[in-house]
């Protein structure tokens, strides 16, 4: 059974640009959540998608958005990049049906210069 | 507002001894707790979880204890092995409230000394 796949693994962008990150969850999982990890802040929840609908959202500005497709794959978009957006972005896959563990991908390391 | 706290940023333990990692939470609505292990440049790996209806869950060398009245949980690793050296995150969720997101602590770096 394949794990959670995130692409790309590494990305360098310039301030003001926009970026799209991709996540393919474990087969059969309908929930995809996105997290941002920065030094000192730990993992911060961005949003969760379940069956193509955003079900929950964290405290991030509107520049951060996402979507989920019918095959449960999800994309996260960040517009007008700022230096502070440099982080490891992690995607987590779960069944979404209750208290079950979430499985993480390896993450996308975004560097904004 | 950090709802899940890991107050020890680092811990060093001799190989073969017990490692105890602690975690405190403030939100009484949390009903599911998890521990993850993370290596640099990789995503967190799920270790063990516990529901709020239990006070202990065991899986091999890993045991998680939950004290709801104190809003405290701990992860015990016995015996500790050098391969256990990593950053450990505790996480909590309140799925019953309709949210499926995890609230993470800031992590504890465990070093197991051979």
Short mmCIF file of C-alpha atoms in Angstrom, two decimals:
data_model
loop_
_atom_site.label_atom_id
_atom_site.label_comp_id
_atom_site.label_asym_id
_atom_site.label_seq_id
_atom_site.Cartn_x
_atom_site.Cartn_y
_atom_site.Cartn_z
CA UNK A 1 0.00 0.00 0.00
CA UNK A 2 1.61 3.26 -1.10
CA UNK A 3 2.12 5.99 1.49
CA UNK A 4 1.43 9.68 1.28
CA UNK A 5 3.23 11.32 -1.61
CA UNK A 6 4.08 14.99 -1.70
CA UNK A 7 5.57 16.80 -4.66
CA UNK A 8 7.85 18.54 -5.13
CA UNK A 9 10.23 17.75 -2.25
CA UNK A 10 12.07 21.04 -2.53
CA UNK A 11 11.13 24.40 -3.96
CA UNK A 12 12.77 27.81 -4.14
CA UNK A 13 10.60 30.80 -4.98
CA UNK A 14 10.96 34.56 -5.00
CA UNK A 15 8.94 36.94 -2.85
CA UNK A 16 5.67 37.86 -4.52
CA UNK A 17 5.42 34.66 -6.54
CA UNK A 18 2.84 31.99 -5.99
CA UNK A 19 3.35 28.27 -5.46
CA UNK A 20 1.29 25.10 -5.69
CA UNK A 21 2.11 21.98 -3.69
CA UNK A 22 0.59 18.57 -4.30
CA UNK A 23 -0.37 15.69 -2.03
CA UNK A 24 -1.60 12.22 -2.91
CA UNK A 25 -3.10 10.49 0.14
CA UNK A 26 -3.12 6.82 0.99
CA UNK A 27 -5.54 4.91 -1.20
CA UNK A 28 -8.99 4.89 0.40
CA UNK A 29 -8.34 7.87 2.64
CA UNK A 30 -10.72 10.75 2.10
CA UNK A 31 -9.23 13.32 4.45
CA UNK A 32 -6.18 15.41 3.64
CA UNK A 33 -4.84 17.96 6.08
CA UNK A 34 -2.02 20.44 5.54
CA UNK A 35 0.44 21.63 8.16
CA UNK A 36 3.25 24.15 8.22
CA UNK A 37 6.35 23.42 10.23
CA UNK A 38 8.75 26.19 11.15
CA UNK A 39 11.53 26.21 13.77
CA UNK A 40 10.13 27.21 17.13
CA UNK A 41 6.49 27.04 16.01
CA UNK A 42 6.16 23.32 15.60
CA UNK A 43 3.46 22.03 13.29
CA UNK A 44 0.64 24.47 12.64
CA UNK A 45 -2.62 23.34 11.07
CA UNK A 46 -3.53 25.04 7.79
CA UNK A 47 -6.71 23.31 6.61
CA UNK A 48 -8.40 19.99 6.08
CA UNK A 49 -10.25 18.68 3.05
CA UNK A 50 -12.71 15.83 3.18
CA UNK A 51 -14.59 14.56 0.14
CA UNK A 52 -13.59 17.64 -1.90
CA UNK A 53 -14.83 20.09 0.74
CA UNK A 54 -12.83 22.19 3.15
CA UNK A 55 -14.00 20.91 6.51
CA UNK A 56 -11.76 22.85 8.84
CA UNK A 57 -9.37 25.78 8.66
CA UNK A 58 -6.56 27.05 10.85
CA UNK A 59 -5.46 30.62 11.51
CA UNK A 60 -3.60 31.43 8.33
CA UNK A 61 -4.18 34.36 5.96
CA UNK A 62 -6.25 34.01 2.83
CA UNK A 63 -3.06 33.79 0.75
CA UNK A 64 -3.07 30.13 1.76
CA UNK A 65 -5.69 28.10 -0.04
CA UNK A 66 -6.30 24.56 -1.10
CA UNK A 67 -8.53 22.18 -2.91
CA UNK A 68 -9.24 18.49 -3.17
CA UNK A 69 -10.07 16.49 -6.24
CA UNK A 70 -12.47 13.60 -6.66
CA UNK A 71 -9.61 11.11 -6.33
CA UNK A 72 -8.78 12.70 -2.93
CA UNK A 73 -5.54 14.24 -4.18
CA UNK A 74 -5.10 17.69 -2.75
CA UNK A 75 -3.24 20.83 -3.73
CA UNK A 76 -2.21 23.74 -1.59
CA UNK A 77 -1.57 27.16 -3.06
CA UNK A 78 0.23 30.10 -1.52
CA UNK A 79 -0.02 33.42 -3.34
CA UNK A 80 2.12 36.54 -2.96
CA UNK A 81 4.86 34.65 -1.16
CA UNK A 82 6.59 36.26 1.80
CA UNK A 83 9.96 35.39 3.32
CA UNK A 84 8.15 34.10 6.41
CA UNK A 85 6.40 31.46 4.32
CA UNK A 86 9.65 29.52 4.15
CA UNK A 87 8.86 26.26 5.93
CA UNK A 88 8.32 22.55 5.62
CA UNK A 89 4.79 21.93 4.40
CA UNK A 90 3.37 18.59 5.44
CA UNK A 91 0.34 16.78 4.21
CA UNK A 92 -1.48 14.23 6.37
CA UNK A 93 -3.83 11.53 5.16
CA UNK A 94 -6.51 9.83 7.22
CA UNK A 95 -9.83 8.11 6.75
CA UNK A 96 -11.53 11.16 8.19
CA UNK A 97 -14.26 9.08 9.75
CA UNK A 98 -13.27 9.42 13.37
CA UNK A 99 -10.41 9.24 15.76
CA UNK A 100 -7.79 7.55 13.66
CA UNK A 101 -4.14 8.25 13.18
CA UNK A 102 -3.01 10.56 10.42
CA UNK A 103 -0.14 9.50 8.17
CA UNK A 104 2.23 12.14 6.91
CA UNK A 105 4.09 12.58 3.69
CA UNK A 106 7.75 13.56 3.59
CA UNK A 107 6.86 17.19 3.10
CA UNK A 108 7.78 19.95 0.70
CA UNK A 109 10.58 22.25 1.80
CA UNK A 110 9.71 25.73 0.50
CA UNK A 111 12.34 28.45 0.57
CA UNK A 112 11.30 31.99 -0.30
CA UNK A 113 14.14 34.33 -1.24
CA UNK B 1 -2.14 29.99 21.95
CA UNK B 2 -0.35 26.67 22.38
CA UNK B 3 -2.99 24.16 23.42
CA UNK B 4 -0.52 21.27 23.51
CA UNK B 5 2.78 21.82 25.26
CA UNK B 6 5.99 19.89 25.48
CA UNK B 7 8.04 21.76 28.02
CA UNK B 8 11.24 19.80 27.59
CA UNK B 9 12.91 20.65 24.29
CA UNK B 10 15.48 17.90 24.73
CA UNK B 11 16.16 14.70 26.64
CA UNK B 12 19.23 12.47 26.80
CA UNK B 13 19.04 8.86 27.97
CA UNK B 14 21.48 5.99 28.13
CA UNK B 15 20.82 3.02 25.88
CA UNK B 16 18.76 0.36 27.67
CA UNK B 17 17.22 2.81 30.13
CA UNK B 18 13.72 4.23 30.10
CA UNK B 19 12.87 7.39 28.16
CA UNK B 20 9.91 9.40 29.43
CA UNK B 21 8.57 12.18 27.27
CA UNK B 22 5.90 14.45 28.68
CA UNK B 23 3.10 16.47 27.20
CA UNK B 24 0.45 18.77 28.69
CA UNK B 25 -2.70 20.11 27.12
CA UNK B 26 -5.14 22.82 28.03
CA UNK B 27 -8.25 22.02 25.99
CA UNK B 28 -10.58 19.66 27.84
CA UNK B 29 -12.39 18.91 24.56
CA UNK B 30 -9.48 16.86 23.26
CA UNK B 31 -10.45 13.21 23.17
CA UNK B 32 -7.71 11.56 21.16
CA UNK B 33 -3.98 11.80 21.62
CA UNK B 34 -1.11 10.66 19.47
CA UNK B 35 2.67 10.51 19.50
CA UNK B 36 4.76 10.99 16.39
CA UNK B 37 8.46 10.54 15.78
CA UNK B 38 10.25 12.76 13.31
CA UNK B 39 13.65 12.68 11.63
CA UNK B 40 15.04 15.80 9.92
CA UNK B 41 13.66 16.50 6.45
CA UNK B 42 11.04 13.77 6.81
CA UNK B 43 7.38 13.78 7.73
CA UNK B 44 6.30 12.64 11.21
CA UNK B 45 5.83 8.91 11.66
CA UNK B 46 2.91 7.74 13.76
CA UNK B 47 3.97 5.82 16.88
CA UNK B 48 1.06 5.23 19.21
CA UNK B 49 -2.27 6.75 20.17
CA UNK B 50 -4.73 6.72 23.04
CA UNK B 51 -8.39 7.55 23.34
CA UNK B 52 -9.62 9.63 26.25
CA UNK B 53 -11.64 6.66 27.53
CA UNK B 54 -8.39 4.86 28.34
CA UNK B 55 -5.52 5.72 30.62
CA UNK B 56 -2.88 3.46 29.10
CA UNK B 57 -2.00 1.98 25.76
CA UNK B 58 0.94 -0.26 25.03
CA UNK B 59 2.65 -1.25 21.80
CA UNK B 60 5.90 -3.12 22.16
CA UNK B 61 8.50 -0.87 23.73
CA UNK B 62 6.16 2.12 23.64
CA UNK B 63 3.54 2.90 26.27
CA UNK B 64 1.42 6.03 26.44
CA UNK B 65 -0.20 7.11 29.70
CA UNK B 66 -3.06 9.59 29.93
CA UNK B 67 -4.05 11.49 33.06
CA UNK B 68 -7.19 13.38 32.12
CA UNK B 69 -7.61 15.15 35.42
CA UNK B 70 -4.11 16.59 35.11
CA UNK B 71 -4.43 17.06 31.34
CA UNK B 72 -1.15 15.27 30.98
CA UNK B 73 0.16 12.45 28.85
CA UNK B 74 3.49 10.74 28.66
CA UNK B 75 5.31 8.37 26.35
CA UNK B 76 7.53 5.71 27.87
CA UNK B 77 10.12 3.94 25.74
CA UNK B 78 11.64 0.86 27.34
CA UNK B 79 14.36 -0.09 26.67
CA UNK B 80 15.64 2.93 24.77
CA UNK B 81 17.73 2.24 21.69
CA UNK B 82 20.05 4.54 19.69
CA UNK B 83 17.63 4.30 16.76
CA UNK B 84 15.01 6.00 18.92
CA UNK B 85 16.97 9.24 18.68
CA UNK B 86 14.63 11.69 16.96
CA UNK B 87 12.21 14.51 17.71
CA UNK B 88 8.98 13.34 19.33
CA UNK B 89 5.77 15.28 18.95
CA UNK B 90 2.60 14.76 20.90
CA UNK B 91 -0.66 15.71 19.25
CA UNK B 92 -4.30 15.96 20.23
CA UNK B 93 -7.60 16.17 18.45
CA UNK B 94 -11.27 16.78 19.23
CA UNK B 95 -12.91 14.94 16.41
CA UNK B 96 -16.26 14.80 18.16
CA UNK B 97 -16.46 18.57 17.69
CA UNK B 98 -16.37 18.12 13.92
CA UNK B 99 -12.74 19.02 13.48
CA UNK B 100 -10.23 16.48 12.21
CA UNK B 101 -7.11 18.56 12.73
CA UNK B 102 -4.31 17.76 15.10
CA UNK B 103 -2.85 20.21 17.58
CA UNK B 104 0.85 19.56 18.01
CA UNK B 105 3.32 20.29 20.74
CA UNK B 106 6.64 21.85 19.80
CA UNK B 107 8.52 18.58 20.15
CA UNK B 108 11.16 16.99 22.36
CA UNK B 109 14.48 15.94 20.89
CA UNK B 110 15.44 12.55 22.33
CA UNK B 111 19.04 11.45 22.19
CA UNK B 112 19.81 7.88 23.20
CA UNK B 113 23.46 7.50 24.08
CA UNK B 114 25.05 4.14 23.21
#
